[in-house]
Short mmCIF file of C-alpha atoms in Angstrom, two decimals:
data_model
loop_
_atom_site.label_atom_id
_atom_site.label_comp_id
_atom_site.label_asym_id
_atom_site.label_seq_id
_atom_site.Cartn_x
_atom_site.Cartn_y
_atom_site.Cartn_z
CA UNK R 1 -3.65 37.59 -0.04
CA UNK R 2 -7.10 36.41 0.73
CA UNK R 3 -7.31 32.70 1.55
CA UNK R 4 -3.72 32.03 0.50
CA UNK R 5 -1.81 30.26 3.32
CA UNK R 6 1.88 30.91 3.11
CA UNK R 7 2.55 28.46 6.09
CA UNK R 8 1.03 25.60 4.11
CA UNK R 9 3.44 26.12 1.22
CA UNK R 10 6.37 26.31 3.75
CA UNK R 11 5.28 23.23 5.44
CA UNK R 12 4.72 21.32 2.08
CA UNK R 13 8.28 22.26 1.03
CA UNK R 14 9.98 21.28 4.30
CA UNK R 15 8.10 17.98 4.52
CA UNK R 16 9.07 17.07 0.83
CA UNK R 17 12.76 17.76 1.64
CA UNK R 18 12.56 15.66 4.97
CA UNK R 19 10.93 12.82 3.00
CA UNK R 20 13.68 12.76 0.45
CA UNK R 21 16.36 12.86 3.25
CA UNK R 22 14.63 9.94 5.23
CA UNK R 23 14.42 7.72 1.96
CA UNK R 24 18.15 8.22 1.32
CA UNK R 25 18.88 7.31 4.85
CA UNK R 26 16.71 4.03 4.40
CA UNK R 27 18.50 3.26 1.19
CA UNK R 28 21.95 3.68 2.63
CA UNK R 29 21.21 1.58 5.75
CA UNK R 30 19.11 -1.32 4.06
CA UNK R 31 21.27 -1.80 0.99
CA UNK R 32 23.34 -4.85 0.45
CA UNK R 33 27.15 -4.49 0.74
CA UNK R 34 27.32 -5.96 -2.78
CA UNK R 35 25.46 -3.01 -4.05
CA UNK R 36 27.73 -0.23 -2.41
CA UNK R 37 29.14 2.21 -4.85
CA UNK R 38 27.23 0.86 -7.89
CA UNK R 39 23.72 0.31 -9.25
CA UNK R 40 23.15 4.05 -9.06
CA UNK R 41 20.27 4.23 -11.36
CA UNK R 42 18.17 1.66 -9.50
CA UNK R 43 18.98 3.49 -6.16
CA UNK R 44 17.80 6.76 -7.78
CA UNK R 45 14.50 5.01 -8.79
CA UNK R 46 14.22 3.55 -5.22
CA UNK R 47 14.58 7.00 -3.61
CA UNK R 48 12.30 8.65 -6.11
CA UNK R 49 9.61 5.96 -5.82
CA UNK R 50 9.60 5.93 -2.00
CA UNK R 51 9.34 9.80 -1.96
CA UNK R 52 6.48 9.76 -4.51
CA UNK R 53 4.67 7.20 -2.35
CA UNK R 54 5.18 9.03 0.93
CA UNK R 55 4.31 12.38 -0.60
CA UNK R 56 1.13 10.89 -2.09
CA UNK R 57 -0.03 9.75 1.28
CA UNK R 58 0.75 13.06 2.85
CA UNK R 59 -1.02 15.08 0.02
CA UNK R 60 -4.51 13.95 1.45
CA UNK R 61 -3.85 15.67 4.77
CA UNK R 62 -2.38 18.67 2.80
CA UNK R 63 -5.61 18.59 0.65
CA UNK R 64 -7.72 18.94 3.80
CA UNK R 65 -5.57 21.73 5.09
CA UNK R 66 -5.75 23.41 1.70
CA UNK R 67 -9.55 23.21 1.70
CA UNK R 68 -9.69 24.52 5.27
CA UNK R 69 -8.35 27.74 4.08
CA UNK R 70 -11.81 28.17 2.19
CA UNK R 71 -13.90 27.77 5.33
CA UNK R 72 -14.92 31.37 5.18
CA UNK R 73 -15.80 31.32 1.29
CA UNK R 74 -19.44 30.92 0.40
CA UNK R 75 -18.63 28.29 -2.23
CA UNK R 76 -15.32 26.63 -3.25
CA UNK R 77 -15.16 28.47 -6.51
CA UNK R 78 -14.91 31.84 -4.56
CA UNK R 79 -11.75 30.68 -2.86
CA UNK R 80 -8.20 31.48 -3.88
CA UNK R 81 -6.74 28.02 -3.08
CA UNK R 82 -3.13 27.87 -1.76
CA UNK R 83 -2.13 24.89 -3.80
CA UNK R 84 -3.62 23.50 -7.05
CA UNK R 85 -4.43 20.10 -5.41
CA UNK R 86 -6.28 18.65 -8.44
CA UNK R 87 -3.29 19.19 -10.81
CA UNK R 88 -0.96 17.91 -8.22
CA UNK R 89 -2.94 14.82 -7.58
CA UNK R 90 -3.05 13.99 -11.30
CA UNK R 91 0.76 14.78 -11.71
CA UNK R 92 1.69 12.67 -8.71
CA UNK R 93 -0.39 9.61 -9.83
CA UNK R 94 0.67 9.80 -13.52
CA UNK R 95 4.17 9.75 -12.28
CA UNK R 96 3.17 6.83 -9.93
CA UNK R 97 1.96 4.93 -13.00
CA UNK R 98 4.99 5.55 -15.09
CA UNK R 99 7.21 4.48 -12.39
CA UNK R 100 5.31 1.21 -11.65
CA UNK R 101 4.64 0.13 -15.15
CA UNK R 102 7.82 1.41 -17.02
CA UNK R 103 10.67 2.80 -14.86
CA UNK R 104 10.78 0.14 -12.18
CA UNK R 105 10.43 -2.81 -14.48
CA UNK R 106 13.31 -1.39 -16.57
CA UNK R 107 15.50 -1.01 -13.60
CA UNK R 108 14.74 -4.44 -12.43
CA UNK R 109 15.35 -6.06 -15.77
CA UNK R 110 18.65 -4.00 -16.11
CA UNK R 111 19.78 -4.99 -12.50
CA UNK R 112 18.78 -8.72 -12.88
CA UNK R 113 20.42 -9.03 -16.35
CA UNK R 114 23.28 -11.53 -17.03
CA UNK R 115 26.30 -9.91 -15.59
CA UNK R 116 28.43 -11.46 -18.19
CA UNK R 117 26.81 -9.37 -20.89
CA UNK R 118 27.87 -5.87 -21.53
CA UNK R 119 26.05 -2.85 -20.25
CA UNK R 120 24.74 -2.00 -23.72
CA UNK R 121 23.24 -5.43 -24.13
CA UNK R 122 21.73 -5.31 -20.64
CA UNK R 123 20.08 -1.91 -21.44
CA UNK R 124 18.85 -3.22 -24.88
CA UNK R 125 17.23 -6.34 -23.27
CA UNK R 126 15.58 -4.20 -20.61
CA UNK R 127 14.32 -1.60 -23.10
CA UNK R 128 12.86 -4.45 -25.29
CA UNK R 129 10.74 -5.59 -22.33
CA UNK R 130 9.69 -2.17 -21.37
CA UNK R 131 8.89 -0.89 -24.88
CA UNK R 132 6.78 -4.07 -25.40
CA UNK R 133 4.97 -3.43 -22.21
CA UNK R 134 4.49 0.24 -23.14
CA UNK R 135 3.01 -0.65 -26.44
CA UNK R 136 0.58 -3.26 -25.03
CA UNK R 137 -0.49 -0.90 -22.18
CA UNK R 138 -1.00 2.03 -24.56
CA UNK R 139 -3.23 -0.03 -26.93
CA UNK R 140 -5.24 -1.40 -23.97
CA UNK R 141 -5.61 2.11 -22.38
CA UNK R 142 -6.48 3.82 -25.75
CA UNK R 143 -9.11 1.15 -26.68
CA UNK R 144 -10.68 1.21 -23.19
CA UNK R 145 -10.70 4.98 -23.12
CA UNK R 146 -12.30 5.22 -26.47
CA UNK R 147 -14.98 2.58 -25.75
CA UNK R 148 -15.92 3.14 -22.08
CA UNK R 149 -14.00 6.10 -20.91
CA UNK R 150 -17.05 7.96 -19.76
CA UNK R 151 -18.72 8.70 -16.34
CA UNK R 152 -22.40 8.41 -15.59
CA UNK R 153 -23.63 10.64 -12.90
CA UNK R 154 -27.15 10.11 -11.54
CA UNK R 155 -28.89 13.45 -10.97
CA UNK R 156 -32.31 14.71 -9.97
CA UNK R 157 -34.15 16.94 -12.49
CA UNK R 158 -35.61 19.64 -10.40
CA UNK R 159 -37.47 22.79 -11.53
CA UNK R 160 -39.24 25.92 -10.24
CA UNK R 161 -40.67 29.01 -11.98
CA UNK R 162 -40.30 32.64 -11.27
CA UNK R 163 -42.88 35.14 -9.98
CA UNK R 164 -43.10 38.66 -8.77
CA UNK R 165 -41.54 39.20 -5.46
CA UNK R 166 -44.42 38.80 -2.95
CA UNK R 167 -45.05 40.49 0.41
CA UNK R 168 -45.43 37.08 2.20
CA UNK R 169 -44.28 33.57 1.41
CA UNK R 170 -46.63 30.72 1.45
CA UNK R 171 -44.68 27.36 1.53
CA UNK R 172 -45.93 24.20 2.97
CA UNK R 173 -45.58 20.41 2.46
CA UNK R 174 -47.93 20.51 -0.44
CA UNK R 175 -46.30 23.54 -2.16
CA UNK R 176 -42.58 23.56 -1.77
CA UNK R 177 -41.74 25.56 -4.85
CA UNK R 178 -42.73 28.90 -6.45
CA UNK R 179 -45.40 28.66 -9.15
CA UNK R 180 -47.40 25.54 -8.40
CA UNK R 181 -46.49 21.93 -8.79
CA UNK R 182 -42.82 21.80 -9.64
CA UNK R 183 -40.32 19.30 -8.40
CA UNK R 184 -37.66 21.28 -6.43
CA UNK R 185 -37.17 19.11 -3.50
CA UNK R 186 -34.88 16.17 -3.92
CA UNK R 187 -35.96 14.48 -0.83
CA UNK R 188 -39.71 14.24 -2.03
CA UNK R 189 -39.10 14.12 -5.83
CA UNK R 190 -40.36 11.12 -7.64
CA UNK R 191 -38.18 8.41 -9.09
CA UNK R 192 -38.94 9.55 -12.64
CA UNK R 193 -37.14 12.83 -11.90
CA UNK R 194 -33.73 10.92 -11.72
CA UNK R 195 -31.66 11.18 -14.76
CA UNK R 196 -28.33 10.15 -15.97
CA UNK R 197 -25.76 12.71 -17.08
CA UNK R 198 -23.02 11.28 -19.11
CA UNK R 199 -19.74 12.95 -20.05
CA UNK R 200 -16.29 11.84 -21.09
CA UNK R 201 -13.61 11.85 -18.41
CA UNK R 202 -10.12 13.21 -18.97
CA UNK R 203 -7.45 10.63 -20.15
CA UNK R 204 -5.17 11.37 -17.09
CA UNK R 205 -8.14 10.73 -14.77
CA UNK R 206 -8.95 7.44 -16.68
CA UNK R 207 -5.35 6.30 -16.27
CA UNK R 208 -5.45 6.97 -12.55
CA UNK R 209 -8.85 5.02 -12.31
CA UNK R 210 -7.49 1.96 -14.07
CA UNK R 211 -4.29 2.00 -11.94
CA UNK R 212 -6.40 2.44 -8.83
CA UNK R 213 -8.36 -0.83 -9.94
CA UNK R 214 -5.24 -2.79 -10.27
CA UNK R 215 -3.92 -1.46 -6.91
CA UNK R 216 -7.21 -2.20 -5.25
CA UNK R 217 -7.11 -6.01 -6.08
CA UNK R 218 -3.66 -6.17 -4.59
CA UNK R 219 -4.65 -3.94 -1.66
CA UNK R 220 -7.81 -5.97 -0.88
CA UNK R 221 -5.75 -9.21 -0.80
CA UNK R 222 -2.46 -8.19 0.84
CA UNK R 223 -3.94 -5.32 2.94
CA UNK R 224 -6.72 -7.58 4.25
CA UNK R 225 -4.17 -10.29 5.20
CA UNK R 226 -1.63 -7.74 6.47
CA UNK R 227 -3.97 -5.79 8.64
CA UNK R 228 -4.07 -8.90 10.85
CA UNK R 229 -0.79 -10.41 10.50
CA UNK R 230 1.14 -7.15 11.02
CA UNK R 231 0.22 -6.92 14.79
CA UNK R 232 -0.44 -10.59 15.32
CA UNK R 233 2.99 -11.57 13.81
CA UNK R 234 4.71 -9.28 16.47
CA UNK R 235 2.62 -10.80 19.35
CA UNK R 236 3.06 -14.36 18.52
CA UNK R 237 6.64 -13.75 17.87
CA UNK R 238 6.77 -12.88 21.52
CA UNK R 239 4.75 -16.05 22.39
CA UNK R 240 7.14 -18.24 20.37
CA UNK R 241 10.28 -16.50 21.80
CA UNK R 242 13.25 -18.50 23.07
CA UNK R 243 12.51 -18.92 26.87
CA UNK R 244 16.15 -19.80 27.92
CA UNK R 245 19.73 -20.14 26.73
CA UNK R 246 20.37 -23.54 25.18
CA UNK R 247 23.44 -25.63 26.04
CA UNK R 248 26.58 -25.86 23.92
CA UNK R 249 25.83 -29.42 22.79
CA UNK R 250 22.35 -28.34 21.78
CA UNK R 251 23.85 -25.33 19.81
CA UNK R 252 26.39 -27.66 17.95
CA UNK R 253 23.72 -30.15 16.98
CA UNK R 254 21.39 -27.37 15.71
CA UNK R 255 24.21 -25.77 13.97
CA UNK R 256 25.15 -28.90 12.22
CA UNK R 257 21.71 -29.47 10.94
CA UNK R 258 21.51 -25.89 9.52
CA UNK R 259 24.89 -26.41 7.92
CA UNK R 260 23.57 -29.49 6.00
CA UNK R 261 20.66 -27.41 5.00
CA UNK R 262 22.90 -24.67 3.64
CA UNK R 263 24.97 -27.16 1.59
CA UNK R 264 21.80 -28.48 -0.04
CA UNK R 265 20.61 -25.15 -0.90
CA UNK R 266 23.98 -24.15 -2.42
CA UNK R 267 23.97 -27.33 -4.44
CA UNK R 268 20.40 -26.48 -5.70
CA UNK R 269 21.31 -22.89 -6.45
CA UNK R 270 24.49 -24.05 -8.39
CA UNK R 271 22.22 -26.42 -10.52
CA UNK R 272 19.83 -23.56 -11.21
CA UNK R 273 22.68 -21.38 -12.36
CA UNK R 274 23.91 -23.94 -14.69
CA UNK R 275 20.31 -24.36 -16.13
CA UNK R 276 20.23 -20.51 -16.56
CA UNK R 277 23.44 -20.43 -18.45
CA UNK R 278 22.31 -23.31 -20.66
CA UNK R 279 19.13 -21.19 -21.66
CA UNK R 280 16.56 -23.59 -20.12
CA UNK R 281 14.58 -20.84 -18.18
CA UNK R 282 11.10 -22.38 -18.28
CA UNK R 283 8.23 -22.48 -15.77
CA UNK R 284 9.88 -25.30 -13.72
CA UNK R 285 13.16 -23.25 -13.44
CA UNK R 286 11.24 -20.26 -12.22
CA UNK R 287 9.20 -22.35 -9.80
CA UNK R 288 12.45 -23.79 -8.29
CA UNK R 289 14.14 -20.28 -7.98
CA UNK R 290 11.16 -19.12 -5.95
CA UNK R 291 11.29 -22.26 -3.77
CA UNK R 292 15.06 -21.84 -3.21
CA UNK R 293 14.56 -18.21 -2.31
CA UNK R 294 11.87 -19.16 0.30
CA UNK R 295 14.02 -21.82 1.80
CA UNK R 296 17.03 -19.48 1.94
CA UNK R 297 14.83 -16.99 3.83
CA UNK R 298 13.77 -19.55 6.29
CA UNK R 299 17.35 -20.70 6.76
CA UNK R 300 18.36 -17.20 7.61
CA UNK R 301 15.52 -16.96 10.12
CA UNK R 302 16.49 -20.18 11.77
CA UNK R 303 20.28 -19.07 12.05
CA UNK R 304 19.15 -15.69 13.53
CA UNK R 305 17.00 -17.65 16.14
CA UNK R 306 19.82 -20.04 16.90
CA UNK R 307 22.12 -17.14 17.56
CA UNK R 308 19.55 -15.72 19.80
CA UNK R 309 19.27 -18.79 21.86
CA UNK R 310 22.96 -19.14 22.25
CA UNK R 311 24.61 -15.73 22.54
CA UNK R 312 28.43 -15.89 22.35
CA UNK R 313 31.31 -13.55 23.16
CA UNK R 314 32.30 -11.57 26.22
CA UNK R 315 29.04 -9.74 26.38
CA UNK R 316 26.68 -12.74 26.02
CA UNK R 317 24.61 -11.83 29.08
CA UNK R 318 24.12 -8.34 27.67
CA UNK R 319 23.22 -9.80 24.29
CA UNK R 320 20.70 -12.05 25.86
CA UNK R 321 19.04 -9.12 27.91
CA UNK R 322 18.79 -7.07 24.76
CA UNK R 323 17.04 -10.00 22.99
CA UNK R 324 14.46 -10.24 25.77
CA UNK R 325 13.93 -6.52 25.68
CA UNK R 326 13.48 -6.82 21.93
CA UNK R 327 10.74 -9.34 22.14
CA UNK R 328 8.96 -7.19 24.85
CA UNK R 329 9.13 -4.26 22.52
CA UNK R 330 7.57 -6.44 19.75
CA UNK R 331 4.77 -7.39 22.10
CA UNK R 332 4.12 -3.86 22.96
CA UNK R 333 4.09 -2.69 19.33
CA UNK R 334 1.89 -5.75 18.51
CA UNK R 335 -0.71 -4.78 20.97
CA UNK R 336 -0.65 -1.08 19.85
CA UNK R 337 -0.85 -2.36 16.25
CA UNK R 338 -3.77 -4.72 17.13
CA UNK R 339 -5.70 -1.75 18.52
CA UNK R 340 -5.17 0.10 15.21
CA UNK R 341 -6.10 -2.94 13.02
CA UNK R 342 -9.35 -3.52 15.00
CA UNK R 343 -10.17 0.27 14.74
CA UNK R 344 -9.66 0.07 11.05
CA UNK R 345 -11.88 -3.04 10.53
CA UNK R 346 -14.50 -1.69 12.90
CA UNK R 347 -14.49 1.68 10.96
CA UNK R 348 -14.90 -0.08 7.61
CA UNK R 349 -17.86 -1.99 8.84
CA UNK R 350 -19.52 0.82 10.77
CA UNK R 351 -19.07 3.59 8.25
CA UNK R 352 -18.61 1.98 4.86
CA UNK R 353 -20.51 -1.50 4.79
CA UNK R 354 -23.55 -0.43 6.82
CA UNK R 355 -25.91 1.85 4.97
CA UNK R 356 -26.71 4.48 6.40
CA UNK R 357 -23.59 4.42 8.51
CA UNK R 358 -23.98 3.89 12.16
CA UNK R 359 -21.38 6.55 13.10
CA UNK R 360 -18.69 8.69 11.50
CA UNK R 361 -16.46 6.95 14.16
CA UNK R 362 -12.76 7.81 13.26
CA UNK R 363 -13.88 10.90 11.25
CA UNK R 364 -15.21 12.35 14.62
CA UNK R 365 -11.91 11.31 16.33
CA UNK R 366 -9.86 13.17 13.88
CA UNK R 367 -12.03 16.23 14.05
CA UNK R 368 -11.97 16.37 17.78
CA UNK R 369 -8.08 15.90 17.82
CA UNK R 370 -8.01 18.94 15.28
CA UNK R 371 -9.98 20.91 17.88
CA UNK R 372 -7.43 20.09 20.54
CA UNK R 373 -4.48 21.09 18.30
CA UNK R 374 -4.55 21.93 14.62
CA UNK R 375 -2.05 19.19 13.44
CA UNK R 376 -3.00 16.51 15.75
CA UNK R 377 -5.94 15.15 13.79
CA UNK R 378 -3.95 15.63 10.68
CA UNK R 379 -1.07 13.61 11.98
CA UNK R 380 -3.39 10.94 13.19
CA UNK R 381 -5.06 10.76 9.79
CA UNK R 382 -1.69 10.36 8.01
CA UNK R 383 -0.65 7.56 10.56
CA UNK R 384 -3.85 5.49 9.67
CA UNK R 385 -3.10 5.89 6.01
CA UNK R 386 0.61 4.76 6.54
CA UNK R 387 -0.49 1.95 8.57
CA UNK R 388 -2.32 0.48 5.69
CA UNK R 389 0.78 0.55 3.54
CA UNK R 390 2.68 -1.25 6.20
CA UNK R 391 -0.15 -3.80 6.27
CA UNK R 392 0.21 -4.36 2.47
CA UNK R 393 3.85 -5.15 2.71
CA UNK R 394 3.29 -7.40 5.79
CA UNK R 395 0.60 -9.29 3.90
CA UNK R 396 2.66 -9.63 0.81
CA UNK R 397 5.52 -11.10 2.83
CA UNK R 398 3.15 -13.60 4.63
CA UNK R 399 1.43 -14.93 1.50
CA UNK R 400 4.95 -15.00 -0.27
CA UNK R 401 6.38 -17.35 2.42
CA UNK R 402 3.35 -19.77 2.04
CA UNK R 403 2.54 -19.72 -1.63
CA UNK R 404 5.15 -20.68 -4.28
CA UNK R 405 3.56 -18.67 -7.02
CA UNK R 406 4.29 -15.42 -5.10
CA UNK R 407 7.90 -14.16 -5.03
CA UNK R 408 9.25 -12.86 -1.70
CA UNK R 409 11.49 -9.77 -1.67
CA UNK R 410 12.38 -9.43 2.20
CA UNK R 411 13.68 -6.15 3.42
CA UNK R 412 16.65 -6.57 5.81
CA UNK R 413 18.75 -4.03 7.46
CA UNK R 414 22.12 -3.92 5.66
CA UNK R 415 21.31 -6.98 3.45
CA UNK R 416 18.64 -5.82 0.99
CA UNK R 417 19.55 -6.23 -2.79
CA UNK R 418 18.28 -3.65 -5.26
CA UNK R 419 15.88 -5.96 -6.96
CA UNK R 420 14.04 -6.60 -3.63
CA UNK R 421 14.07 -2.75 -3.05
CA UNK R 422 12.65 -2.15 -6.50
CA UNK R 423 9.87 -4.82 -6.01
CA UNK R 424 8.68 -3.43 -2.83
CA UNK R 425 8.81 0.16 -4.03
CA UNK R 426 6.67 -0.94 -6.94
CA UNK R 427 4.14 -2.60 -4.65
CA UNK R 428 4.09 0.36 -2.39
CA UNK R 429 3.50 2.62 -5.29
CA UNK R 430 0.83 0.67 -6.86
CA UNK R 431 -1.08 0.13 -3.61
CA UNK R 432 -0.51 3.80 -2.46
CA UNK R 433 -3.17 4.98 -4.98
CA UNK R 434 -5.62 2.40 -3.61
CA UNK R 435 -4.74 3.46 -0.12
CA UNK R 436 -5.53 7.10 -0.82
CA UNK R 437 -8.75 6.21 -2.59
CA UNK R 438 -9.64 3.99 0.23
CA UNK R 439 -8.99 6.58 2.91
CA UNK R 440 -10.74 9.49 1.00
CA UNK R 441 -13.81 7.14 1.00
CA UNK R 442 -13.46 5.91 4.59
CA UNK R 443 -12.84 9.43 5.90
CA UNK R 444 -15.28 11.24 3.53
CA UNK R 445 -16.65 13.20 6.36
CA UNK R 446 -13.23 14.42 7.54
CA UNK R 447 -11.85 15.04 4.08
CA UNK R 448 -15.02 16.43 2.49
CA UNK R 449 -14.96 18.90 -0.43
CA UNK R 450 -11.28 17.96 -1.23
CA UNK R 451 -9.76 17.72 -4.73
CA UNK R 452 -9.05 14.01 -3.75
CA UNK R 453 -12.77 13.31 -3.23
CA UNK R 454 -13.59 14.94 -6.51
CA UNK R 455 -11.14 12.54 -8.38
CA UNK R 456 -11.56 9.36 -6.27
CA UNK R 457 -14.99 9.72 -5.15
CA UNK R 458 -17.15 11.28 -7.77
CA UNK R 459 -15.35 10.39 -10.96
CA UNK R 460 -13.95 7.06 -10.11
CA UNK R 461 -17.16 5.63 -8.58
CA UNK R 462 -19.20 6.84 -11.47
CA UNK R 463 -16.83 5.53 -14.25
CA UNK R 464 -18.70 3.33 -16.67
CA UNK R 465 -17.70 -0.42 -16.39
CA UNK R 466 -16.17 -0.29 -12.89
CA UNK R 467 -18.43 1.76 -10.80
CA UNK R 468 -20.32 -1.42 -9.60
CA UNK R 469 -17.15 -2.52 -7.85
CA UNK R 470 -17.40 0.53 -5.64
CA UNK R 471 -21.18 0.60 -5.55
CA UNK R 472 -21.40 -2.80 -3.85
CA UNK R 473 -18.29 -2.31 -1.80
CA UNK R 474 -16.46 -5.25 -3.40
CA UNK R 475 -12.97 -4.36 -2.17
CA UNK R 476 -14.03 -3.41 1.20
CA UNK R 477 -15.97 -6.65 1.69
CA UNK R 478 -12.89 -8.65 0.45
CA UNK R 479 -10.67 -6.71 2.78
CA UNK R 480 -12.80 -7.43 5.87
CA UNK R 481 -13.26 -11.13 4.96
CA UNK R 482 -9.50 -11.81 4.48
CA UNK R 483 -8.79 -9.91 7.68
CA UNK R 484 -11.25 -12.11 9.49
CA UNK R 485 -9.77 -15.30 7.96
CA UNK R 486 -6.25 -14.18 8.99
CA UNK R 487 -7.36 -13.35 12.47
CA UNK R 488 -8.87 -16.91 12.61
CA UNK R 489 -5.65 -18.46 11.28
CA UNK R 490 -3.50 -16.75 13.76
CA UNK R 491 -5.81 -17.71 16.54
CA UNK R 492 -5.64 -21.36 15.62
CA UNK R 493 -1.92 -21.78 14.52
CA UNK R 494 -0.06 -18.62 15.31
CA UNK R 495 1.14 -19.93 18.59
CA UNK R 496 2.75 -23.11 17.20
CA UNK R 497 6.55 -23.07 16.43
CA UNK R 498 7.51 -23.69 12.79
CA UNK R 499 8.91 -27.19 12.41
CA UNK R 500 12.28 -27.37 10.60
CA UNK R 501 11.88 -28.49 6.95
CA UNK R 502 13.36 -31.72 5.82
CA UNK R 503 15.78 -32.39 3.01
CA UNK R 504 15.28 -29.82 0.14
CA UNK R 505 15.06 -31.01 -3.51
CA UNK R 506 14.32 -29.29 -6.67
CA UNK R 507 11.06 -30.31 -8.39
CA UNK R 508 11.57 -32.36 -11.41
#
C-alpha cells in the first residue's frame, strides 16, 4: 500500500474513542447535583466541545506522524498520505468556530433562561440571540473576505536558459546559471528580483484565520498570565498552607464571621433576583452579579481553608495528614510546572523572538526523544501543547478573580454548573486554534512540511491585513511580557495571605 500506514489509522480511531470516554467521565464527576438527569443538550455540547478541543491538539502530532510516512518520497506530492490532514484540519476548525460562536452561546442562553418560562419560549429567546449573532458574523465575514480575503506571498523571480548538454560543467561564483547572467540563486539575487504573488484564499481558511486572530488575543493575555500563575499558584499555595490545627474557639470565631458573610451574600443575591424579576437588568445589575459571584467564590475558598485547619470527626488526624500530603503534592507539581513554564518562555525568546534563532531548543529535544522511542517525542510535544491550554484556563481564573469586568466560571469537582462548563469549553475551543497555530510556529523545525504549517504558517502569516501581527511577533511579545509581569507579581505578593474582605454591599 505504499506509504499508507494502517497503524496510524488504528491509533487515531482508538485515541478519538478514549478522548470521548474521558470527557464523559469529566462531565459526570464535575457536574453539579442540580444538573443530574437533566440539561442533556448542554451536556452533549460540553462533551462534543471538549472532544473537538482535545482532538485538535492531538492532530498536530498526528500530522507529524502522517508526514513521516513520506520520508522516502522525493517530494510530498509523490506520497500517498495516510490521512487527508488538510481537509481534516479545515473540518475540525470550522466545527470549532460553529461551536464557539453559535452552538455554545445557544446552549448558554437556553440554560440560563428564566426557569419560569416554558421550554418553547426559552428556545425562542436563545435562537433570537444566536440568529442575530449569525447574521452579524456572516455579514462581517462576507465583507472582509470580499475586500481583503487575499494572501500576498513574497517570492524571488529567478531564471535560467537551456543549452546543449556539455561534456564539462563550468560553474563558479561569477556564473551560477546556464547561459550567462541569469538570476538563479536566491541567496545572491538582487532585491529587485523579489516579487509579490497575490491570490485569493479559500473561505474556510479565511474563517479559520479570523477565528485564530480572536483566539490569539485571548491566548496572549490569558496564556501569558497563566504560564506563570499556573505553577506559581501551586507553589505559593504550599507556602501559605495552614501550619497547624487551630483551636475550637478559633474555629467558632472564624465560622461565625463566615456565617455573617454568607448571610450578607444571600441578602444581596435575593435583591438581585428581585431586580431581575422586575426587568431592570442593566449594566449596574450585571456588575453586581459578577461581584456577588466573586465574593461567593472567595467565601467557598475560605470555608474550605477553615475546614482544613480544623478537621473534625473520628478520622481527624488522618484528614490532617492527607491535607499535608496534598499541599506537598501541589508543591511538587508546581516545581515541575515551573520548569515547563520556564522552558516555554525560554523557547519563545530563543527560537521565535531572536532572528536568526539561537537554537532549535525544544525542537531538538523532541527529535532526540523520537530517536529514543518513536512515540516519546510525540507525547512530549502533545504535553507542551496541552500545558498551554491549562495555562489559558489558569490565567482566565486569576484575572477573573481580580477584575470585575471578567466573569469567572470556576470548575469544581462535583459542583460545576453547566453554564460554567459551557463557558470554559468555549474558551478552550477558541484558544485551541491559537495554541495549534502557536505550536506549529514554535516547533516549525519539528513539525516541518505538515498540513498545519501550510494553513497556519504560510497562508495565515501572508493574509492581507493581519500578516503584520505575525511578522512583528506581536502575540509572542505580549505573551512574554505578561508572563514576566506575572512572575514579578507573584515574587512580590504571592507569599502573602489574602486578607478577609469586609462587609459586602451592592454598588448603587
